[in-house]
PDB file of C-alpha atoms and ligand atoms in Angstrom:
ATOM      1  CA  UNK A   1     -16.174 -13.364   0.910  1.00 81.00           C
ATOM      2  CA  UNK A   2     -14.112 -15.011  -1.590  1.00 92.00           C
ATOM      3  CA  UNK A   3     -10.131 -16.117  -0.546  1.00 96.00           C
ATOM      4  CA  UNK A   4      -7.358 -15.399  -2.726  1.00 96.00           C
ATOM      5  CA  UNK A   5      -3.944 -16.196  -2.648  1.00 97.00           C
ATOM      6  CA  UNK A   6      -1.296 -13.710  -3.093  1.00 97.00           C
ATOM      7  CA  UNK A   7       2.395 -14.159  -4.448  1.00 96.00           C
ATOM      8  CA  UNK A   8       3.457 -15.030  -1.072  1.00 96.00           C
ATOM      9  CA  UNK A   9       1.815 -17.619  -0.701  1.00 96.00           C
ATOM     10  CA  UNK A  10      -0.351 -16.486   1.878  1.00 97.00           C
ATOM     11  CA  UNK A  11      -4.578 -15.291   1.629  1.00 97.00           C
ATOM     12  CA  UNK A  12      -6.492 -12.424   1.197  1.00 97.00           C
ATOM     13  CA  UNK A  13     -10.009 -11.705   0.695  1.00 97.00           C
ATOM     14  CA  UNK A  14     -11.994 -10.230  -2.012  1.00 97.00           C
ATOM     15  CA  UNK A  15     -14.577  -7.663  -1.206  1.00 97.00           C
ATOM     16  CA  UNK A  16     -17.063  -7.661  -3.391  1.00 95.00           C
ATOM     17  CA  UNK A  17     -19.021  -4.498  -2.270  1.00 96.00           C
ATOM     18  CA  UNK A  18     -16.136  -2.206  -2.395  1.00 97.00           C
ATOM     19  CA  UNK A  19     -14.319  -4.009  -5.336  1.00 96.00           C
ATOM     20  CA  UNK A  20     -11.104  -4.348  -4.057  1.00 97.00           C
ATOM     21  CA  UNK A  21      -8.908  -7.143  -2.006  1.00 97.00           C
ATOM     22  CA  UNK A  22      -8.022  -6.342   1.416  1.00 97.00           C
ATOM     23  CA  UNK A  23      -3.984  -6.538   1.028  1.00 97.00           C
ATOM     24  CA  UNK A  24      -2.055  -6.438  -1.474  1.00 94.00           C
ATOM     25  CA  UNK A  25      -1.674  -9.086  -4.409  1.00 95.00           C
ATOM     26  CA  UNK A  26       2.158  -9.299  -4.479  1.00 94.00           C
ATOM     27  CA  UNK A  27       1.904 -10.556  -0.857  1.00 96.00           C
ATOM     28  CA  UNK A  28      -0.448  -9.928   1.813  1.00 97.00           C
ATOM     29  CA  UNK A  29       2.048 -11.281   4.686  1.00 97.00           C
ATOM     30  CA  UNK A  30       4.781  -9.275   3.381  1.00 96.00           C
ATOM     31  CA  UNK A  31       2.738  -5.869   2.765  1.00 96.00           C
ATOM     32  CA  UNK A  32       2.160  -6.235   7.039  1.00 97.00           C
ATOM     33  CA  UNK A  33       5.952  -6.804   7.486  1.00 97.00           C
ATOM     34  CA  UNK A  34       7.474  -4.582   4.772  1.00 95.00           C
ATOM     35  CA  UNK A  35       4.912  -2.027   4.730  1.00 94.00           C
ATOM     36  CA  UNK A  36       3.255  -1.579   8.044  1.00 96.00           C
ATOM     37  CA  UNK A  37       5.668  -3.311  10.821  1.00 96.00           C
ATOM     38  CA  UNK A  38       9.278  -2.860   9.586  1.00 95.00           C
ATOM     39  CA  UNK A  39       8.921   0.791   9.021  1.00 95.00           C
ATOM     40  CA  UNK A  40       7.805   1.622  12.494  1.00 93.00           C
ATOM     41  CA  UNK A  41      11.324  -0.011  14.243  1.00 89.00           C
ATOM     42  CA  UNK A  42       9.410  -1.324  16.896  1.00 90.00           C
ATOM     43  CA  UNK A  43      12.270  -2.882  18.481  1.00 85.00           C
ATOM     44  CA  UNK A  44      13.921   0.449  19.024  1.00 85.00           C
ATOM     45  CA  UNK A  45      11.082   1.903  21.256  1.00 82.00           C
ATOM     46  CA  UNK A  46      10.669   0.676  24.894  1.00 76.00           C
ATOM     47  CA  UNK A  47       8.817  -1.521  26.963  1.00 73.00           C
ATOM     48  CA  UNK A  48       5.004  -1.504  26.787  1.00 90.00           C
ATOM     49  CA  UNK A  49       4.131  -0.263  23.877  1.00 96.00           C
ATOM     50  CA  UNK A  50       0.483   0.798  22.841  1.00 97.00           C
ATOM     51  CA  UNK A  51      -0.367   0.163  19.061  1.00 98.00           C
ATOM     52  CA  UNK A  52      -3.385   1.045  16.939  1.00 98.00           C
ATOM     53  CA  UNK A  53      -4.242  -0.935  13.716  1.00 98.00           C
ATOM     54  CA  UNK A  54      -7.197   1.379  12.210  1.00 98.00           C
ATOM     55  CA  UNK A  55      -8.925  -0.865   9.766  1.00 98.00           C
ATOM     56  CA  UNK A  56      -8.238  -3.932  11.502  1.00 98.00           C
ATOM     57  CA  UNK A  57     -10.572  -6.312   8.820  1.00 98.00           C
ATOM     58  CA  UNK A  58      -8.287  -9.758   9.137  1.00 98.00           C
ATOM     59  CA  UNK A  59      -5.478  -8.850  11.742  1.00 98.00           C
ATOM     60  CA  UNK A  60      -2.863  -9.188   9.806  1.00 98.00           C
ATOM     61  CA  UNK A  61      -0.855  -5.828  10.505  1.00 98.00           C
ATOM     62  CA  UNK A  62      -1.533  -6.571  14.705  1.00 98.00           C
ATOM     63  CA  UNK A  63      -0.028 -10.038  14.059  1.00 98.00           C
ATOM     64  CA  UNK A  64       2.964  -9.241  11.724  1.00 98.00           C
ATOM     65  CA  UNK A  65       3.485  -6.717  14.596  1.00 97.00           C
ATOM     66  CA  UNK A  66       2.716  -9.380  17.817  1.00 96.00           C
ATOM     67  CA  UNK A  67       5.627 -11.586  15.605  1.00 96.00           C
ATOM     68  CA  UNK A  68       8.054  -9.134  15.780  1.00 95.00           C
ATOM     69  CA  UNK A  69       7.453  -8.407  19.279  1.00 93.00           C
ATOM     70  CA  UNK A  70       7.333 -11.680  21.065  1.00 86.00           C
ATOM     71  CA  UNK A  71       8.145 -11.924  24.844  1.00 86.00           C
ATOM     72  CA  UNK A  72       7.660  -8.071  24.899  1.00 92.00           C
ATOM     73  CA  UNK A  73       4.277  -6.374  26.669  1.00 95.00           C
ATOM     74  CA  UNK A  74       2.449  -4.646  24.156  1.00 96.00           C
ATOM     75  CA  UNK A  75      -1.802  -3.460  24.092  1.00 97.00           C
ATOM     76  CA  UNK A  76      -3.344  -3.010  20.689  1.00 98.00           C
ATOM     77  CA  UNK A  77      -6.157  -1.059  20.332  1.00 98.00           C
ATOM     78  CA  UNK A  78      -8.332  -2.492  16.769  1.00 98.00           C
ATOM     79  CA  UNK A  79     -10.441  -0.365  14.896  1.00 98.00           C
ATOM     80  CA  UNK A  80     -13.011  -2.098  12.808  1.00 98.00           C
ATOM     81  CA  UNK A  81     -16.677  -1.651  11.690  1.00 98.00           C
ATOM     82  CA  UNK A  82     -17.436  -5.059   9.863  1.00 98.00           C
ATOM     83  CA  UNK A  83     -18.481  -7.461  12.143  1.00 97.00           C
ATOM     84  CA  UNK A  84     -18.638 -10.486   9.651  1.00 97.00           C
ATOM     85  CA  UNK A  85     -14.811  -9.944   8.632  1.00 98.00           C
ATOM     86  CA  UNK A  86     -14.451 -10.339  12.871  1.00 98.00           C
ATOM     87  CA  UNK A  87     -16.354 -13.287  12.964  1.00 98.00           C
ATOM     88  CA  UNK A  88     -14.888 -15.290   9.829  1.00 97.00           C
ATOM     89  CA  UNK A  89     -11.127 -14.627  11.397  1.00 98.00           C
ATOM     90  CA  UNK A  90     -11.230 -18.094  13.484  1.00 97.00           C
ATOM     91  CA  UNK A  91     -12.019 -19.931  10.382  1.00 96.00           C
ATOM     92  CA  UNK A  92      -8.976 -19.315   8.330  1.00 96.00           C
ATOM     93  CA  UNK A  93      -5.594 -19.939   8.480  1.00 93.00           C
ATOM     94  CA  UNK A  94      -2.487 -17.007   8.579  1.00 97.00           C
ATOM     95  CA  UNK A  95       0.783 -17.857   8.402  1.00 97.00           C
ATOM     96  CA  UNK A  96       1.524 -15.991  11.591  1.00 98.00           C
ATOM     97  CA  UNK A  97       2.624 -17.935  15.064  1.00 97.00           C
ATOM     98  CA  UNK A  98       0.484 -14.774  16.820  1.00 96.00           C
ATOM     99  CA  UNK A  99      -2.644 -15.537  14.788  1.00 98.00           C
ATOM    100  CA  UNK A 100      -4.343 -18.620  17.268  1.00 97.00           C
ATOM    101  CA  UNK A 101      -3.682 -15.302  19.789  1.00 97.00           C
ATOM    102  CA  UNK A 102      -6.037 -13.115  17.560  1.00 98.00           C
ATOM    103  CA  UNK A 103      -8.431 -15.882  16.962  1.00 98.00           C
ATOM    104  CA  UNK A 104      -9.275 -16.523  20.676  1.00 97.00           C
ATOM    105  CA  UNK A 105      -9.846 -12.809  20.713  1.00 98.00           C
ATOM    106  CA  UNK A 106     -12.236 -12.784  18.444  1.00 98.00           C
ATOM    107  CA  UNK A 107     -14.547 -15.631  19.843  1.00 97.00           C
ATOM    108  CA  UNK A 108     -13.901 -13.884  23.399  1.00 97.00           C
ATOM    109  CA  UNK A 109     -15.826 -10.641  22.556  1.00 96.00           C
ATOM    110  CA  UNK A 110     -13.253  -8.974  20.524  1.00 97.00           C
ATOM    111  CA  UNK A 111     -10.827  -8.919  23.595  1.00 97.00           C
ATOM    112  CA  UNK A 112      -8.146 -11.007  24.766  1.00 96.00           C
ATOM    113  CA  UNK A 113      -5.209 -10.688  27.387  1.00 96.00           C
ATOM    114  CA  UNK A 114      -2.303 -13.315  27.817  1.00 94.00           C
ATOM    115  CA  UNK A 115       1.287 -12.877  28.523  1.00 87.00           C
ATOM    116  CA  UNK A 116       1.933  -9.364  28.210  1.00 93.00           C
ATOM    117  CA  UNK A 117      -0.273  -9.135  25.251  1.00 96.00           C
ATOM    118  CA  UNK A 118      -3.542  -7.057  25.393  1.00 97.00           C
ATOM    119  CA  UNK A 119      -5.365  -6.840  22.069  1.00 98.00           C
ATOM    120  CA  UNK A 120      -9.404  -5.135  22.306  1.00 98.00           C
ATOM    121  CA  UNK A 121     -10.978  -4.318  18.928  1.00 98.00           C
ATOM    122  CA  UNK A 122     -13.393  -1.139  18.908  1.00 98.00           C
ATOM    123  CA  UNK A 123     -16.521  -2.290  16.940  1.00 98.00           C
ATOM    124  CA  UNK A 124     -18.132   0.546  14.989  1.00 98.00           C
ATOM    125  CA  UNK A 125     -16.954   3.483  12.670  1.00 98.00           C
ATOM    126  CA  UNK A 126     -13.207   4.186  13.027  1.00 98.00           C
ATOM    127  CA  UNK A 127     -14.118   8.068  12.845  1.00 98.00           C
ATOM    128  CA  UNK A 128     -16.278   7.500  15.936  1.00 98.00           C
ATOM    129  CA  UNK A 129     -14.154   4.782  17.663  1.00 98.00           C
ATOM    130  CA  UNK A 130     -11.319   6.830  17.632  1.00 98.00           C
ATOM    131  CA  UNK A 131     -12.919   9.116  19.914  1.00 98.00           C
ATOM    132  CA  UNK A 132     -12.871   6.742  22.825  1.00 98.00           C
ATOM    133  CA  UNK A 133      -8.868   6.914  22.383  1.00 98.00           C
ATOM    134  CA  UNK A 134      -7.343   8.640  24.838  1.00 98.00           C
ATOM    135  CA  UNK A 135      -4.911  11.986  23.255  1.00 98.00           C
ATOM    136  CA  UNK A 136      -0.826  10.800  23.244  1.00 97.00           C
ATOM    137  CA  UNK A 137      -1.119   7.284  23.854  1.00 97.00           C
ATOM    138  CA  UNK A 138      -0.116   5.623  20.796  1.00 97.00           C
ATOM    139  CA  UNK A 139       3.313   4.536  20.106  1.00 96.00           C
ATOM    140  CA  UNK A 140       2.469   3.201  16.625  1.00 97.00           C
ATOM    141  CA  UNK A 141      -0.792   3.546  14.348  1.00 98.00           C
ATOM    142  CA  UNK A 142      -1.060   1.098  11.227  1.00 98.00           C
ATOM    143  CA  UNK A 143      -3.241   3.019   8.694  1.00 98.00           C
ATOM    144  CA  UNK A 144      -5.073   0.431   6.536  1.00 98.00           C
ATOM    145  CA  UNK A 145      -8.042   1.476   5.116  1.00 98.00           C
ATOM    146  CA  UNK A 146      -9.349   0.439   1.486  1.00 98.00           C
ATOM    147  CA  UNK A 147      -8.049   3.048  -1.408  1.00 97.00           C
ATOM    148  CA  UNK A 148      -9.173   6.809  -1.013  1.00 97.00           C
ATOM    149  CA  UNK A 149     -10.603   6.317  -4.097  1.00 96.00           C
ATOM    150  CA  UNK A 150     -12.714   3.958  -2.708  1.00 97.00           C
ATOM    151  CA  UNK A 151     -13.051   5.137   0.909  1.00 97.00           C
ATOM    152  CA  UNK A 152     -12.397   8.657   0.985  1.00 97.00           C
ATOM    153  CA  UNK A 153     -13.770   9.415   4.428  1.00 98.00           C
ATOM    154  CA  UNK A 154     -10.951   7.619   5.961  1.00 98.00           C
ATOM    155  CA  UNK A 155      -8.531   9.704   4.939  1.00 98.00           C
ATOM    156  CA  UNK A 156      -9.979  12.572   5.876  1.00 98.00           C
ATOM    157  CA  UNK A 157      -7.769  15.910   6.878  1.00 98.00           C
ATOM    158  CA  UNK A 158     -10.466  15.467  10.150  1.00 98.00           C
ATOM    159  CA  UNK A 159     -10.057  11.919  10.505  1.00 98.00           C
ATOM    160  CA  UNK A 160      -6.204  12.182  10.266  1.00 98.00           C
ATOM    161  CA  UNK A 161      -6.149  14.651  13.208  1.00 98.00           C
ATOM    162  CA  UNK A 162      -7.568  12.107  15.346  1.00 98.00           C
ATOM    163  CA  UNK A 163      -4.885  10.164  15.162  1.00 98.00           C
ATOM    164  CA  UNK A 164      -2.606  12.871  15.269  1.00 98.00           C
ATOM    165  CA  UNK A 165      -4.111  13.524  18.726  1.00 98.00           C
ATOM    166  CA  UNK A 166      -3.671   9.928  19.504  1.00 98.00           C
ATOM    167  CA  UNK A 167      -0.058   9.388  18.840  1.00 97.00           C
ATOM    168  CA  UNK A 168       2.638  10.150  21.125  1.00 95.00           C
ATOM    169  CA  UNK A 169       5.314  12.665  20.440  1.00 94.00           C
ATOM    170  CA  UNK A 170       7.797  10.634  19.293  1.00 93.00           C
ATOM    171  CA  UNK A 171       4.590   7.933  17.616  1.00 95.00           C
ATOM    172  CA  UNK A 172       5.057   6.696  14.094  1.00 96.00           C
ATOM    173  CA  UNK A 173       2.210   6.362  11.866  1.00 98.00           C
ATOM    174  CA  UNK A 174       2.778   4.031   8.756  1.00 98.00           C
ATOM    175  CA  UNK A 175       0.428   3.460   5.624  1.00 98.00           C
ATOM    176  CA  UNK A 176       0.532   1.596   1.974  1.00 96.00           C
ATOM    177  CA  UNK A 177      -0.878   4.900   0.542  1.00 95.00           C
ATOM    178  CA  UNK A 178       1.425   7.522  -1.272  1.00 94.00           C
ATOM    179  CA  UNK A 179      -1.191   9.246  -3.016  1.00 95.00           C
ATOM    180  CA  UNK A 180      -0.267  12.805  -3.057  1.00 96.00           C
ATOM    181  CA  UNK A 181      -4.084  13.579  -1.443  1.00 97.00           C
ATOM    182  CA  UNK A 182      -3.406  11.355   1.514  1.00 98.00           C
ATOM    183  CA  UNK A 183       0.208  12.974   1.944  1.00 98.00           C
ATOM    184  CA  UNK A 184      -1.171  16.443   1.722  1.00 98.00           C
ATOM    185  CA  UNK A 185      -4.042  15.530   4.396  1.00 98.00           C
ATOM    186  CA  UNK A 186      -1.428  14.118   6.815  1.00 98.00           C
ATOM    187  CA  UNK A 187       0.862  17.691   6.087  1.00 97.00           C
ATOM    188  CA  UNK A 188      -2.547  19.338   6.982  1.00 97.00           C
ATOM    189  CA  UNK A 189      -3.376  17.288  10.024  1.00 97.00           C
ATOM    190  CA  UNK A 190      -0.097  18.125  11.154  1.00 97.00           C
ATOM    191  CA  UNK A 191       2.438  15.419  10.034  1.00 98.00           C
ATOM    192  CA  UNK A 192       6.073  15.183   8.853  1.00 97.00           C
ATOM    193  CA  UNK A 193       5.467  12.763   5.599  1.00 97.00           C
ATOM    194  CA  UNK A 194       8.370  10.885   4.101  1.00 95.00           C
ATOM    195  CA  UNK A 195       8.600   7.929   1.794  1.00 93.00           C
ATOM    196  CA  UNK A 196       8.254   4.388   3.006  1.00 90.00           C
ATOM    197  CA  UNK A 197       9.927   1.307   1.153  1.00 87.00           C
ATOM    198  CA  UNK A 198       8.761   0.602  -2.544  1.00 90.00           C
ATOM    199  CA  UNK A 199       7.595  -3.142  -2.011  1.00 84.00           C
ATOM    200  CA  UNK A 200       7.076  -4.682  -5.499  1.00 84.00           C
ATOM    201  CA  UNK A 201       6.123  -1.428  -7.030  1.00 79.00           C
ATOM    202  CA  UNK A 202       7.339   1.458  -8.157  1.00 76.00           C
ATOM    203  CA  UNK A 203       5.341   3.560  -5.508  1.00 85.00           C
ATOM    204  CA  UNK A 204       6.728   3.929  -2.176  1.00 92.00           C
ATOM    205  CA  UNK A 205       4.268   3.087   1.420  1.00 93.00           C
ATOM    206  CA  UNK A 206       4.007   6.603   3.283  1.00 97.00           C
ATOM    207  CA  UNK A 207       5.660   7.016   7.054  1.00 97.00           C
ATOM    208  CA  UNK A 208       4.508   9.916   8.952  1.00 98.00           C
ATOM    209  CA  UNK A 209       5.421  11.404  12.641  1.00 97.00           C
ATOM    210  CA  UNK A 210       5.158  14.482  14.403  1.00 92.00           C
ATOM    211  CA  UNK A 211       6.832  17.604  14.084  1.00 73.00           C
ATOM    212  CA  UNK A 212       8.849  17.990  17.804  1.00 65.00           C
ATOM    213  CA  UNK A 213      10.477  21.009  17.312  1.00 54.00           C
TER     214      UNK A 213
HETATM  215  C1  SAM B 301      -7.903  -2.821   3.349  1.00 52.60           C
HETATM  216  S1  SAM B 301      -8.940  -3.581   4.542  1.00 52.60           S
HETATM  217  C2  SAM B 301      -7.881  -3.749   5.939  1.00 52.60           C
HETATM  218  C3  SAM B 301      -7.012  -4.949   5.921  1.00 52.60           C
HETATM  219  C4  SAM B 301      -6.532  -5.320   7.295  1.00 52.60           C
HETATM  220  N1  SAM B 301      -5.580  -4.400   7.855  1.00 52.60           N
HETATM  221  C5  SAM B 301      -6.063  -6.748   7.332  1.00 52.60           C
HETATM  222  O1  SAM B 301      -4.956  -7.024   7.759  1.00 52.60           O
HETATM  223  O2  SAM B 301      -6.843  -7.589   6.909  1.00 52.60           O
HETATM  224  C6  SAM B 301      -9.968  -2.241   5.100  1.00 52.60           C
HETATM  225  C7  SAM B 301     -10.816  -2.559   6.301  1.00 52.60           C
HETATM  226  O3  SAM B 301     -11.470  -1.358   6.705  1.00 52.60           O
HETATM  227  C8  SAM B 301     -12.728  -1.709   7.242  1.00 52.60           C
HETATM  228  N2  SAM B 301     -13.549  -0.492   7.260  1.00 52.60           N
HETATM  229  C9  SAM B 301     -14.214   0.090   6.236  1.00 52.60           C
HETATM  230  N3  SAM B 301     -14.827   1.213   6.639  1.00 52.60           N
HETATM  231  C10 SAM B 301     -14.545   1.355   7.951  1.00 52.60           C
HETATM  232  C11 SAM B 301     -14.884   2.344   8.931  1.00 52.60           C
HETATM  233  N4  SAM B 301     -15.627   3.403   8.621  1.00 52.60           N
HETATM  234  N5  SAM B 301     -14.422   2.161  10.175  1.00 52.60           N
HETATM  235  C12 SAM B 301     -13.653   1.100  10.513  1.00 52.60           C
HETATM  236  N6  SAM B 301     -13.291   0.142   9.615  1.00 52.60           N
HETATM  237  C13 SAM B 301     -13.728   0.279   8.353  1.00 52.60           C
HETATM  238  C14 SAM B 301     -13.213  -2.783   6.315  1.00 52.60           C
HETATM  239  O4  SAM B 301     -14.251  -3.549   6.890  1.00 52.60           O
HETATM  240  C15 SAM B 301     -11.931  -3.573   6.072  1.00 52.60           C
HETATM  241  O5  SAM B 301     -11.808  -4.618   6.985  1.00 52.60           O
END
């Protein structure tokens, strides 16, 4: 696994099977903020909120998130299947005050609990994982997958239902992805789709929620 460093100044990590890096090279801290967190106004929903970061690989989304949310309770539920992306997390450094929180996690069985926080990572295949998530829990799901060109079966019209059933009525899912198969999967699984902000590119991310009426 070979580190990078992005614009921001902070690492990412190429992957050399699926021939991509796991954020984004204009900034992998700010992709989790700008992209992922900010979108999702956490600090507009209550107390106790339940979060899941599908595609967990390095952390970053649950730690940009953990950042914005400190002194509150919140449980994160981690979906990832590579167990040697787990394992390297305690060796590197993010530029995150939450990350020595994710760290200890990961050398404690992929589970750790302090202070209100509650973060348990689901080893295995997200599109099996996520069936051990209980329907209307989630507050807020961080989609974060590599490209659907490259890993199509993650953004599956199926897959996407799962975490349709997941989220809670008034949950927020957010994603880097605007590619007009992704949107039309999420319309199909059931989703209101709208653009998220353009971060260093001309592209918009993609926020999606469900339809209450
Ligand atoms: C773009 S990276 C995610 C980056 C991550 N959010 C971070 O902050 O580092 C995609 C991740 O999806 C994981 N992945 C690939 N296939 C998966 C699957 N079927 N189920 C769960 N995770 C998978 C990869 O191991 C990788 O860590």
């Amino acid at each position: 696994m070979k580190a990078v460093m992005t614009q921001d100044g902070s690492l990412t990590f190429w992957n050399d099977t699926v021939g991509e890096h796991y954020h984004s090279m204009t900034g992998a801290k700010e992709e989790a903020i700008r992209k992922f967190i900010e979108p999702c106004r956490l600090n507009q929903k209550q107390d106790d909120l339940v979060l899941l970061d599908v595609c967990f690989g390095w952390g970053y989304n649950t730690a940009a998130a953990l950042d914005a949310l400190h002194g509150r309770h919140v449980a994160i539920i981690g979906l990832e299947i590579d167990e040697q992306v787990l394992q390297s997390i305690p060796h590197y450094k993010a530029p995150f005050h939450s990350y020595p929180f994710i760290q200890q996690a990961m050398v404690n069985h992929y589970q750790k609990r302090i202070d209100g926080w509650n973060l348990s990572i689901l080893v295995g295949d997200a599109r099996m994982t996520i069936k051990q998530v209980p329907s209307g829990m989630i507050d807020c799901i961080f989609l974060d997958p590599f490209s659907p060109r490259k890993m199509p079966d993650l953004w599956t019209t199926e897959f996407l239902q799962e975490l349709y059933r997941v989220l809670k009525s008034d949950g927020i899912l957010t994603t880097y992805s605007c590619a007009r198969s992704v949107r039309d999967n999420l319309r199909t699984a059931g989703f209101l789709v709208r653009d998220g902000p353009c971060v260093r590119r001309r592209g918009p991310s993609t926020i999606a929620e469900k339809d209450r009426q």
